[in-house]
Coordinates of C-alpha atoms and ligand atoms in Angstrom, one line a residue:
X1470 CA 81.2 70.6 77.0
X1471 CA 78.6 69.0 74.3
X1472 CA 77.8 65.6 74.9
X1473 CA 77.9 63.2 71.6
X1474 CA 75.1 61.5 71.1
X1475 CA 75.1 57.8 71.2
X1476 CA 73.4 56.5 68.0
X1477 CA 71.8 52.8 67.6
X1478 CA 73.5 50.8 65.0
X1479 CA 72.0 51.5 61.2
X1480 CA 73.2 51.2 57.6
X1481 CA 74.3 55.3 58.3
X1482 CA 77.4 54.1 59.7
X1483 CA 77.9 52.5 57.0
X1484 CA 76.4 53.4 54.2
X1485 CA 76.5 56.7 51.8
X1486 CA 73.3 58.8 52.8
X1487 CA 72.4 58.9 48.8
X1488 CA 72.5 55.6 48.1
X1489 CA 70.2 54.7 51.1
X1490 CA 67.8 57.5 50.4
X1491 CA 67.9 56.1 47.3
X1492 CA 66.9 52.6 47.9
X1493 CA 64.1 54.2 50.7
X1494 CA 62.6 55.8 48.1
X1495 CA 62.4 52.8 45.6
X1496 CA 61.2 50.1 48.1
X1497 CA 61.0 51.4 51.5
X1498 CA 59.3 48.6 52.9
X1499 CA 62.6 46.4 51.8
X1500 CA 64.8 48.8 53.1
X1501 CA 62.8 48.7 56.5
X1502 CA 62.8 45.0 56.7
X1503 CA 66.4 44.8 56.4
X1504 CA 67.7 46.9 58.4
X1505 CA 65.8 46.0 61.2
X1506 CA 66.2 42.3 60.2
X1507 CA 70.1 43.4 60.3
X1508 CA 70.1 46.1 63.4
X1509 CA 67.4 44.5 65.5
X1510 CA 65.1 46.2 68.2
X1511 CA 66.2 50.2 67.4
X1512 CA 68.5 51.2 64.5
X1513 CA 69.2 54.8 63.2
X1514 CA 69.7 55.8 59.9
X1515 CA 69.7 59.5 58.1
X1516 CA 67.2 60.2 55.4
X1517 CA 68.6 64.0 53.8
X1518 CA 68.8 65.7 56.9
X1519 CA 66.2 63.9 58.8
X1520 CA 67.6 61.6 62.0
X1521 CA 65.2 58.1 61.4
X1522 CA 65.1 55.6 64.4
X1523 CA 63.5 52.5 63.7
X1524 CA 61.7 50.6 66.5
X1525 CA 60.9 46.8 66.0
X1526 CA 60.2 46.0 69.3
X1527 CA 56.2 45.2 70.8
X1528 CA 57.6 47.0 74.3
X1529 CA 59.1 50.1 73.0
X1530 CA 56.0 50.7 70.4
X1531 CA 53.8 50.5 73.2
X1532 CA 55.5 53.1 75.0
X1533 CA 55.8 55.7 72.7
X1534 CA 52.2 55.2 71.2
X1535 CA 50.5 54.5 74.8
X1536 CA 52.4 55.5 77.2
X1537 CA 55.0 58.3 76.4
X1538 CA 52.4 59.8 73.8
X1539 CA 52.4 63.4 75.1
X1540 CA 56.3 63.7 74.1
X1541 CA 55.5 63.4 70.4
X1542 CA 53.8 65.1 67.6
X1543 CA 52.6 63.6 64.1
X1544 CA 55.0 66.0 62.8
X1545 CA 55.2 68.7 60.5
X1546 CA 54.8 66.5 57.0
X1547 CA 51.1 65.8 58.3
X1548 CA 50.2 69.4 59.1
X1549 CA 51.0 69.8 55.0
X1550 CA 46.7 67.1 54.7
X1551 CA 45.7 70.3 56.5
X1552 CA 45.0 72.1 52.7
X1553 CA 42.2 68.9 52.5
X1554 CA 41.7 67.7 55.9
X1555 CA 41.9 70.8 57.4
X1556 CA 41.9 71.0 61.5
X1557 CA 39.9 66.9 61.9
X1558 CA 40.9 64.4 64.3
X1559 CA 44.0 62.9 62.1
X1560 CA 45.5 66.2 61.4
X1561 CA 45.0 68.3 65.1
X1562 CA 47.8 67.9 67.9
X1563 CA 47.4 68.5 71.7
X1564 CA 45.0 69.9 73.3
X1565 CA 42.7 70.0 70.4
X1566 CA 43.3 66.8 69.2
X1567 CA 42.1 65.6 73.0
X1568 CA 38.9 67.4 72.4
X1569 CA 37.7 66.5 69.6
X1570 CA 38.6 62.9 70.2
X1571 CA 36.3 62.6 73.3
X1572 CA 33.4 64.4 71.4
X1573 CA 33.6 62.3 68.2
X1574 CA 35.0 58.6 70.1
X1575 CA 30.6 57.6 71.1
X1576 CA 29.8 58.2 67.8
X1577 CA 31.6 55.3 67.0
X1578 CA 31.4 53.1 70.1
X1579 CA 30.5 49.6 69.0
X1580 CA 26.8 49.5 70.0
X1581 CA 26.6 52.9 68.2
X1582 CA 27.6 51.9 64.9
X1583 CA 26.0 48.4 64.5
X1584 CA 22.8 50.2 62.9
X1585 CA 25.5 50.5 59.7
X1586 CA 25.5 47.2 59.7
X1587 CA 22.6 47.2 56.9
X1588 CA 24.4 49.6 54.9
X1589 CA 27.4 47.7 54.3
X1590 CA 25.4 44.7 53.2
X1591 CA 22.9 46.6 51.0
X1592 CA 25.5 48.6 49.1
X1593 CA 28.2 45.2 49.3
X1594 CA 24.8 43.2 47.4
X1595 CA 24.5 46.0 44.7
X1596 CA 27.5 44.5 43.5
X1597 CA 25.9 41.8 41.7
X1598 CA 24.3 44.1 39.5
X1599 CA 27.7 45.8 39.0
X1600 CA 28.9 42.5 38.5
X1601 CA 26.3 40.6 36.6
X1602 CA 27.5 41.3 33.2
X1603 CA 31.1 41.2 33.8
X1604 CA 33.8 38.4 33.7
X1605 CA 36.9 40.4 35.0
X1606 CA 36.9 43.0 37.5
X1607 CA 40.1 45.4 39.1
X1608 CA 38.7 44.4 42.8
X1609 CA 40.7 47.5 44.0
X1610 CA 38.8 49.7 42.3
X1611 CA 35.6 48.0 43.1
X1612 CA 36.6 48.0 46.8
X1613 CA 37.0 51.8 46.5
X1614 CA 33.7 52.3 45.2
X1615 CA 31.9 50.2 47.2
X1616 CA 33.9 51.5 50.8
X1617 CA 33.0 55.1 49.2
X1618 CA 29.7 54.5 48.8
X1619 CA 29.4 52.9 52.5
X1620 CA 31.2 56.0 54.1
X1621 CA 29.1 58.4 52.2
X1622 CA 25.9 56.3 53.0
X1623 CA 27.0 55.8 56.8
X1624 CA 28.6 59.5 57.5
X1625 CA 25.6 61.2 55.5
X1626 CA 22.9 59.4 54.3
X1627 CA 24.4 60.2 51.2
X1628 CA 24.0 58.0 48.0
X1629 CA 27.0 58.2 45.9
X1630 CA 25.7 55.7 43.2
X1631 CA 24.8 58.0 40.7
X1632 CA 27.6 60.6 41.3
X1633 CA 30.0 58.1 42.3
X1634 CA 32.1 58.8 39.8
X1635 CA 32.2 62.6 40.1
X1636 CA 33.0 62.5 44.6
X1637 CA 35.3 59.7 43.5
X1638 CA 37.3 61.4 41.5
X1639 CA 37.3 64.2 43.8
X1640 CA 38.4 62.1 46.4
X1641 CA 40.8 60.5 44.5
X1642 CA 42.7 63.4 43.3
X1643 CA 42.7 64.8 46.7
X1644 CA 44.0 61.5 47.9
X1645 CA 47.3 61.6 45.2
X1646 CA 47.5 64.9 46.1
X1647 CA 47.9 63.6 49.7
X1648 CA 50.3 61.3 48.2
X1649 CA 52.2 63.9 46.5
X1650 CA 52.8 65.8 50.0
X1651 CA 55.0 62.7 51.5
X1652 CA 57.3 63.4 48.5
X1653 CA 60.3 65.4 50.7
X1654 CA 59.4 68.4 48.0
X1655 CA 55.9 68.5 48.2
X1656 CA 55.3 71.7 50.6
X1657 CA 57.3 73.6 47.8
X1658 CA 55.6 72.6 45.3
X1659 CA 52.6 73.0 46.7
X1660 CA 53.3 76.7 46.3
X1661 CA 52.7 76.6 43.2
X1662 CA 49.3 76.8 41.7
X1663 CA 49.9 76.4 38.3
X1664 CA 51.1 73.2 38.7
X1665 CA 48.0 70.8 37.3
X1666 CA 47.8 68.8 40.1
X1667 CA 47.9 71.2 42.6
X1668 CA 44.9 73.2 41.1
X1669 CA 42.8 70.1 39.9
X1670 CA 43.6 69.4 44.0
X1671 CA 41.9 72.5 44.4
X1672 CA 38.9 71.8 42.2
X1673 CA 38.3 68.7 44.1
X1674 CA 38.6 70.3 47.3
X1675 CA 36.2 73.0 46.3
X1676 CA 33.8 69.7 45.0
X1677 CA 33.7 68.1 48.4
X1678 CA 33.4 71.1 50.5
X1679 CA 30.3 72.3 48.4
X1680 CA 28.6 68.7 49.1
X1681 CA 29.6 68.4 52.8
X1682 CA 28.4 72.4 53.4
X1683 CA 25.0 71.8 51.5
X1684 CA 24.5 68.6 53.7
X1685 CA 25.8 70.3 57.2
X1686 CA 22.9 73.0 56.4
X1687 CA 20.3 70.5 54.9
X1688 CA 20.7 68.4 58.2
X1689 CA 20.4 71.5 60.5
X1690 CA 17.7 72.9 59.1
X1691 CA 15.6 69.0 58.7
X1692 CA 16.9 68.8 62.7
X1693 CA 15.7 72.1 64.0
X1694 CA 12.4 71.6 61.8
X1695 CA 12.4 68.3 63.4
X1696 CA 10.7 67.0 60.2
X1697 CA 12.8 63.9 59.6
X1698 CA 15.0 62.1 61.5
X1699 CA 18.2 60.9 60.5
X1700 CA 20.6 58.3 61.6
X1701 CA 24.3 59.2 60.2
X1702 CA 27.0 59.8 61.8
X1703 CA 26.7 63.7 60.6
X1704 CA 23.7 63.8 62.3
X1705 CA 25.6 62.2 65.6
X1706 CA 28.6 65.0 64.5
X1707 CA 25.8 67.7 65.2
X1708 CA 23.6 66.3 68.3
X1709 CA 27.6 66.0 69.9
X1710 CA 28.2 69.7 69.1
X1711 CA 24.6 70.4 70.5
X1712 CA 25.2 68.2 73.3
X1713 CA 28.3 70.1 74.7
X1714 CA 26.6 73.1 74.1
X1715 CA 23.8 72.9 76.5
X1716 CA 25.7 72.5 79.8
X1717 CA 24.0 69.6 81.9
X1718 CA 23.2 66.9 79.3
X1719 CA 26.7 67.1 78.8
X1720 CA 28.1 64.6 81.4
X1721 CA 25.6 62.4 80.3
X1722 CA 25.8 62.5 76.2
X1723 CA 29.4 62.5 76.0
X1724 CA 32.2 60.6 77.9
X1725 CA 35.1 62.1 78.6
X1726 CA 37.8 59.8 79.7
X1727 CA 38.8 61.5 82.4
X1728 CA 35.8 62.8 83.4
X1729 CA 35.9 66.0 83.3
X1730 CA 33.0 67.8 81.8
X1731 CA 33.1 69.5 78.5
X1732 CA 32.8 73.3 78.9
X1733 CA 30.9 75.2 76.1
X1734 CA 34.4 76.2 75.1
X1735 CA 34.3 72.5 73.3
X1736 CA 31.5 74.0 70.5
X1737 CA 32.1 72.7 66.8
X1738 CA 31.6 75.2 64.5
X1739 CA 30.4 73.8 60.8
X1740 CA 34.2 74.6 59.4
X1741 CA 34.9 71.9 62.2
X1742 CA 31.9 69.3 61.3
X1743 CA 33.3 69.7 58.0
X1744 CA 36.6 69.0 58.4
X1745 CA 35.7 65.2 60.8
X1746 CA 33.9 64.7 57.8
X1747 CA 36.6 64.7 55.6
X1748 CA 38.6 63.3 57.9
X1749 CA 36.7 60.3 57.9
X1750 CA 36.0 60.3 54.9
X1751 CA 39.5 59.6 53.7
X1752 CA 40.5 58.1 56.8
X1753 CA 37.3 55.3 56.8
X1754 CA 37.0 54.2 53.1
X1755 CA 41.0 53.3 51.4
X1756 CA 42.5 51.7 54.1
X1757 CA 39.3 49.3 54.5
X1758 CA 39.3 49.0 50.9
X1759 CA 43.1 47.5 50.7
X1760 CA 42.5 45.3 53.4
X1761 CA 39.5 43.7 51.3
X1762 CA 41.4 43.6 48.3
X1763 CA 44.2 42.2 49.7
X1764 CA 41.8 39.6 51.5
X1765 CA 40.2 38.2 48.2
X1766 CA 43.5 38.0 46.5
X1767 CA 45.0 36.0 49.6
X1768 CA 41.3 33.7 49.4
X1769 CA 42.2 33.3 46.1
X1770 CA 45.9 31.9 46.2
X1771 CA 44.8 29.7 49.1
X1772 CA 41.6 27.2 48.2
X1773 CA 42.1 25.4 51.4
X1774 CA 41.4 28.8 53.2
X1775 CA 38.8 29.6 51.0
X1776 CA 36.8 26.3 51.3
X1777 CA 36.8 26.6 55.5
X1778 CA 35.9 30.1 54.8
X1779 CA 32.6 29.2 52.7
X1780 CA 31.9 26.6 54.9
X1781 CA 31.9 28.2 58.4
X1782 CA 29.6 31.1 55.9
X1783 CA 27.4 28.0 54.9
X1784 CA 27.4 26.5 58.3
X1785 CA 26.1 30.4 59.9
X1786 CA 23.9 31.9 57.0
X1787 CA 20.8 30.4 55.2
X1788 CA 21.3 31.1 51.5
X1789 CA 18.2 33.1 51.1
X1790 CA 19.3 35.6 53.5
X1791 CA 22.0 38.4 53.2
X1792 CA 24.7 38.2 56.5
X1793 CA 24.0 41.2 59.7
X1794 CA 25.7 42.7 62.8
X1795 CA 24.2 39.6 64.5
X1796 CA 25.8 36.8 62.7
X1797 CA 29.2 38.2 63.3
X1798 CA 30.4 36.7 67.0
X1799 CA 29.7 33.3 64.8
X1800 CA 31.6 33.8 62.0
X1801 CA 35.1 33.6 64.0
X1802 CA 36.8 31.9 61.0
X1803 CA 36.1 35.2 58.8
X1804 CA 37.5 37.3 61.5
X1805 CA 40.5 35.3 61.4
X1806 CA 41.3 35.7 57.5
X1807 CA 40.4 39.3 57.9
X1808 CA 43.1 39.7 61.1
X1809 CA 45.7 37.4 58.8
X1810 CA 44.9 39.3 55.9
X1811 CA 45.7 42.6 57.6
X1812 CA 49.1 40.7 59.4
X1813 CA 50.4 40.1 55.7
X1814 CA 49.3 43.6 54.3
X1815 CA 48.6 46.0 57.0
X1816 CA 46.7 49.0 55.2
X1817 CA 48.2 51.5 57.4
X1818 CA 52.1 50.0 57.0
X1819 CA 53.8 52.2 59.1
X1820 CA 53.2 55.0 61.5
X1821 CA 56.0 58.0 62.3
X1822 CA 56.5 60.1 65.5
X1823 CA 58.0 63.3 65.6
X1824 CA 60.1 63.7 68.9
X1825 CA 59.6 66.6 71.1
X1826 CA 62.0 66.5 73.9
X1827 CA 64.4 64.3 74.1
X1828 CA 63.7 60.7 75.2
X1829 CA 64.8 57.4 76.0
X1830 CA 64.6 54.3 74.1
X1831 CA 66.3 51.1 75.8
X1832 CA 69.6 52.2 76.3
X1833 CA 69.5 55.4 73.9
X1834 CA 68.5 59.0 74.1
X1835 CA 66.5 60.1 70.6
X1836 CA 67.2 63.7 70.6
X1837 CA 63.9 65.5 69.6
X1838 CA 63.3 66.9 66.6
X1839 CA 64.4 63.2 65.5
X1840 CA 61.8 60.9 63.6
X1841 CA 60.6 57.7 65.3
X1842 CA 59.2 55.2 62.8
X1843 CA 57.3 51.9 63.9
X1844 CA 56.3 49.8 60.8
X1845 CA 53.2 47.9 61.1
X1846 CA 54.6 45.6 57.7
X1847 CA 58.1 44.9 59.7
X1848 CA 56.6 43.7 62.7
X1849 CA 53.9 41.4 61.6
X1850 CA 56.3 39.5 59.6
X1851 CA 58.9 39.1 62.0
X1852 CA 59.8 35.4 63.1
X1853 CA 59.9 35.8 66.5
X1854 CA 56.4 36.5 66.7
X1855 CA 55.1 34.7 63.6
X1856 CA 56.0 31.2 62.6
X1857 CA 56.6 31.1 59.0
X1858 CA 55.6 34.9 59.1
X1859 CA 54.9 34.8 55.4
X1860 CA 52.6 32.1 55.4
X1861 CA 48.5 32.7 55.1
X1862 CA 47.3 31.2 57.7
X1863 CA 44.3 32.2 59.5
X1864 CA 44.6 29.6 62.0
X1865 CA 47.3 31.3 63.6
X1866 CA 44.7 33.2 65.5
X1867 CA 43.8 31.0 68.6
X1868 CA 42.6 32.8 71.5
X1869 CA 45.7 31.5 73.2
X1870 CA 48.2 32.5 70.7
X1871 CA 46.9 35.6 70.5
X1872 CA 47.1 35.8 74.3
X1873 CA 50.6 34.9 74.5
X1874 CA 52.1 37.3 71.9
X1875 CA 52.8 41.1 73.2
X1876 CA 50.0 43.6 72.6
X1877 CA 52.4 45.5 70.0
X1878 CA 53.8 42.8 67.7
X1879 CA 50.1 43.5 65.9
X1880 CA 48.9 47.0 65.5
X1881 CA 47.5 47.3 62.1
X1882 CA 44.8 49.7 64.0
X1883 CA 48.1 51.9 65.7
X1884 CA 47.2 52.5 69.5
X1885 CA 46.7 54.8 72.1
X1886 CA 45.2 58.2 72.1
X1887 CA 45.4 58.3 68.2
X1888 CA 44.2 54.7 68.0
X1889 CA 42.1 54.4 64.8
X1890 CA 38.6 56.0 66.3
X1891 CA 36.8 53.8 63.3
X1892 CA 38.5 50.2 64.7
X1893 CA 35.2 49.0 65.1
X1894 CA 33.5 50.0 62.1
X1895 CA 36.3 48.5 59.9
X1896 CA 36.1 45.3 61.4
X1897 CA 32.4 45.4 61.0
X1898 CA 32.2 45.8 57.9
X1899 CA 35.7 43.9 56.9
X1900 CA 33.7 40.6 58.2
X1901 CA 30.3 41.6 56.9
X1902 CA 31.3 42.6 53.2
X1903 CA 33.6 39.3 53.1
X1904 CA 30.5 37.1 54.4
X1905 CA 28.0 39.1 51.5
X1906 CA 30.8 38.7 48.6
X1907 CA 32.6 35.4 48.9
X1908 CA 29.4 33.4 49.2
X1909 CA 28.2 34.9 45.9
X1910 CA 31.4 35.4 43.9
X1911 CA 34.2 33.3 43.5
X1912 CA 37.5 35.3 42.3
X1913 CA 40.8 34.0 40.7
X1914 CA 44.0 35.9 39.5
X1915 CA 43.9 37.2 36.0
X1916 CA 46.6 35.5 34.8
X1917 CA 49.6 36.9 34.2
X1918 CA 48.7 40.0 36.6
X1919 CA 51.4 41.5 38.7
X1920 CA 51.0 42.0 42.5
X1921 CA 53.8 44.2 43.5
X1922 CA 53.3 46.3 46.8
X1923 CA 53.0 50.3 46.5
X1924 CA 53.4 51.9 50.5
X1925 CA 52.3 54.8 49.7
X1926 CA 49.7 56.3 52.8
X1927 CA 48.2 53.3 52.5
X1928 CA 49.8 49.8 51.0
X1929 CA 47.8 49.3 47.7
X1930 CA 48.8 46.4 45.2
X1931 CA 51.0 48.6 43.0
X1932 CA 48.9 47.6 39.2
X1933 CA 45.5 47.1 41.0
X1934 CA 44.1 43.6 41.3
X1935 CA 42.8 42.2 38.4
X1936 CA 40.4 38.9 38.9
X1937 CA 38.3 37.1 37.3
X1938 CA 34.9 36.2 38.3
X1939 CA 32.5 33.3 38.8
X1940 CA 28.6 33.7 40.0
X1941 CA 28.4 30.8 42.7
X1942 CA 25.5 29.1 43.3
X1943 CA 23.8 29.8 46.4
Ligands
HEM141 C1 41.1 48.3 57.9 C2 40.7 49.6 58.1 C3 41.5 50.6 58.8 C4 42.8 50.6 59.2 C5 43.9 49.5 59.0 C6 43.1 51.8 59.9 C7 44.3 52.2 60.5 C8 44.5 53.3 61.2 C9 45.7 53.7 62.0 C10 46.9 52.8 62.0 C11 45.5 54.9 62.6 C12 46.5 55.6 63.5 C13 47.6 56.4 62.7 C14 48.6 57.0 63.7 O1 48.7 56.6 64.8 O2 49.4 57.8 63.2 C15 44.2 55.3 62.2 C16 43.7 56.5 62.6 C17 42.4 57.0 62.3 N1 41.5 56.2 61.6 FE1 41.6 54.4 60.8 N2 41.9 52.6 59.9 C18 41.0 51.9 59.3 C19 39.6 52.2 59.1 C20 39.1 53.4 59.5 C21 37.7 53.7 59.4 C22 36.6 52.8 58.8 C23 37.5 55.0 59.9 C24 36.3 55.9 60.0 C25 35.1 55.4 59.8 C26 38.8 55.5 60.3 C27 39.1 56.7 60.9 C28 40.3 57.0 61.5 C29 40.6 58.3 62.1 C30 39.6 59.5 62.2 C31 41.9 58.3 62.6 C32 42.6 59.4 63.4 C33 42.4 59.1 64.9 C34 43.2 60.1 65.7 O3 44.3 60.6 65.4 O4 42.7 60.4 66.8 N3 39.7 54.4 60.1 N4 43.6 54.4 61.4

């Protein structure tokens, strides 16, 4: 005898399946909020043939991203970034993905990556020259190119400046192309090469792999030659391939986390240097991007903010000198906007689970092959957690109110064993490129400009973010 299955409440019960789809595809991040606003903890609703089950709950978000992680898979929409991403650490599942996570996670333990700390100020400076003639910028755009040119910088010495335009674009149509693959169609039409988009995807694809392969062997051969040395995380990419490679040095060169030693079975082949780079490429440079842009626009609709931020900036750093790694323990009010900023508009906005056996949530079995989604933008607006929950307001962040609330009710980083591996770098240079830009410019809303949200991958303001700019006086 089948069992039925016992379904959490949802708008399905209710609702015809076209109009919901409907309204999911308009304005998912509405549709989210209300039915979890309306259903509570876990509700279920059926996108086309797809069975959705929403978690808003810090103890059941924890388990599946922590805890339970081995009974789910990213699912199959992701494996469609492979064309781009090919087999890196946000597209590989398992076993592999457990590999390559313990080679690549040193690379970007927090002592390791402070020596970017310089490049994130140097390249966030430049702007004034970008700036100096200008009276309105789209500070999206600006963010892009100047997160761009600190990944390239950072992950391969590589100065985009003068051909920022050229990896930008390539990066950017790879990145709608990206978008394009979350439409429920996009693996069909990806089968077709004609279609523009899919071959300019192509082109672009071709554009990066040619630089990244030129700089793989470039680096090699300036390594073995031992002529120069380098400091990027490519480099680090390389000497962690060589590392597991040459049996004893292993145990001490890379951590595994459960100790066990990496067999030369681990070896990265350039295909796979390749593909991390892209990986974090894409990965490291939009979402950081959108928080900033989303951080100057909230500074700008809230002077009170604004003046405690430039204070505690005035208060830390002499006006003759540009902000570093050391200065950031001290500047705990800039870590707060940033952590508010990312509460409001989470760059990553939601994250989805593919089930693979059966499993239980509260009183429910989610059969597998069902979709679990966890929304980052639900959760950190949600009153229970949040007082006012739409309010800006840094202060929020206490160290005892940010003891008291549960881990999950703020994850704009995800968790667990696919935690974001660049964590540390983002906030690093979220606090240092807020400290170098807000002393010396002060933004304000072009009037008239729409802010309207567009959760795509990422949650970008839909029209850009137009603002006008003032040269402050330091
Ligand atoms: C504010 C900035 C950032 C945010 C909000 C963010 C958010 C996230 C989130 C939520 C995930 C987990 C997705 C999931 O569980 O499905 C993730 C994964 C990842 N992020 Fe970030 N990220 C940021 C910056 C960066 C940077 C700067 C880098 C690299 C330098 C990076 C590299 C990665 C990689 C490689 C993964 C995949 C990890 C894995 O699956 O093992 N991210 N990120």
């Amino acid at each position: 005898m089948t069992k039925t299955i016992e379904y959490p409440p949802g708008p399905s019960h209710t609702m015809r399946p076209f109009k919901l789809a409907r309204e999911f595809l308009h304005d998912p991040i509405k549709t989210l909020q209300n039915i979890s606003h309306h259903y509570g903890d876990i509700s279920y609703f059926k996108l086309g043939r797809q069975h959705v089950y929403l978690l808003n709950n810090p103890d059941y978000i924890e388990k599946v991203l922590v805890y339970d992680h081995r009974n789910f898979t990213k699912g199959k929409r992701l494996q469609l970034a492979k064309a781009l991403l090919g087999e890196g650490l946000v597209t590989s599942e398992g076993d592999i993905h457990n590999r390559q996570r313990r080679i690549i996670q040193p690379i970007f333990y927090p002592k390791q990556i402070t020596i970017y700390g310089r490049v994130i100020t140097d390249q966030s400076a430049r702007l004034d020259q970008r700036w100096k003639n200008k009276d309105s910028v789209d500070i999206l755009t600006e963010m892009m190119h100047l997160t761009l040119s600190i990944i390239c910088k950072s992950v391969l010495n590589y100065d985009v400046e003068s051909e920022a335009e050229d990896v930008g674009k390539a990066l950017s149509i790879c990145r709608n192309y990206s978008k394009r693959l979350q439409n429920p169609l996009g693996h069909v039409l990806n089968k077709i090469p004609i279609l523009p988009n899919v071959k300019g995807s192509r082109k672009a694809t071709e554009t990066l792999d040619k630089l990244v392969y030129n700089l793989i062997k470039e680096r090699r051969e300036g390594l073995e030659s031992n002529v120069k040395s380098y400091d990027d995380l490519l480099t680090r990419l390389l000497q962690a391939q060589d590392a597991t490679e040459s049996g004893p040095t292993v145990n001490n060169t890379t951590t595994s986390p459960r100790g066990t030693a990496l067999s030369s079975a681990t070896r990265v082949s350039d295909k796979q240097v390749r593909d991390e780079v892209m990986t974090i490429f894409i990965a490291g440079h939009e979402t950081t991007a959108n928080a900033l842009t989303w951080t100057f626009y909230l500074l700008s609709q809230n002077p009170d903010v604004e003046k405690r931020l430039l204070d505690e900036l005035a208060s830390i750093i002499d006006s003759n000198r540009t902000p570093t790694v050391d200065d950031i323990p001290k500047l705990k009010f800039t870590e707060k906007v940033l952590r508010e900023s990312m509460r409001l508009y989470p760059p990553v906005w939601t994250i989805g689970r593919s089930v693979d056996k059966n499993y239980t949530v509260g009183k429910y079995i989610v059969p597998s092959g069902s979709t679990i989604m966890m929304s980052q933008y639900v959760m950190h607006r949600d009153p229970r957690y949040f007082d006012e929950p739409d309010r800006f307001d840094p202060e929020r962040w206490s160290s005892e109110a940010r003891s008291s609330l549960p881990r999950f009710s703020y994850f704009p980083f995800g968790g667990g064993i696919r935690a974001c591996i660049g964590e540390s770098f983002a906030w690093m240079e979220g606090i240092l490129v807020i400290a170098t830009i807000a002393r010396r410019w002060k933004m304000s809303l072009v009037p008239g400009h729409r802010v309207e949200l567009d959760p795509a991958i990422t949650l970008r303001p839909k029209y850009g973010m137009k603002m006008n700019l003032e040269r402050r006086n330091v």
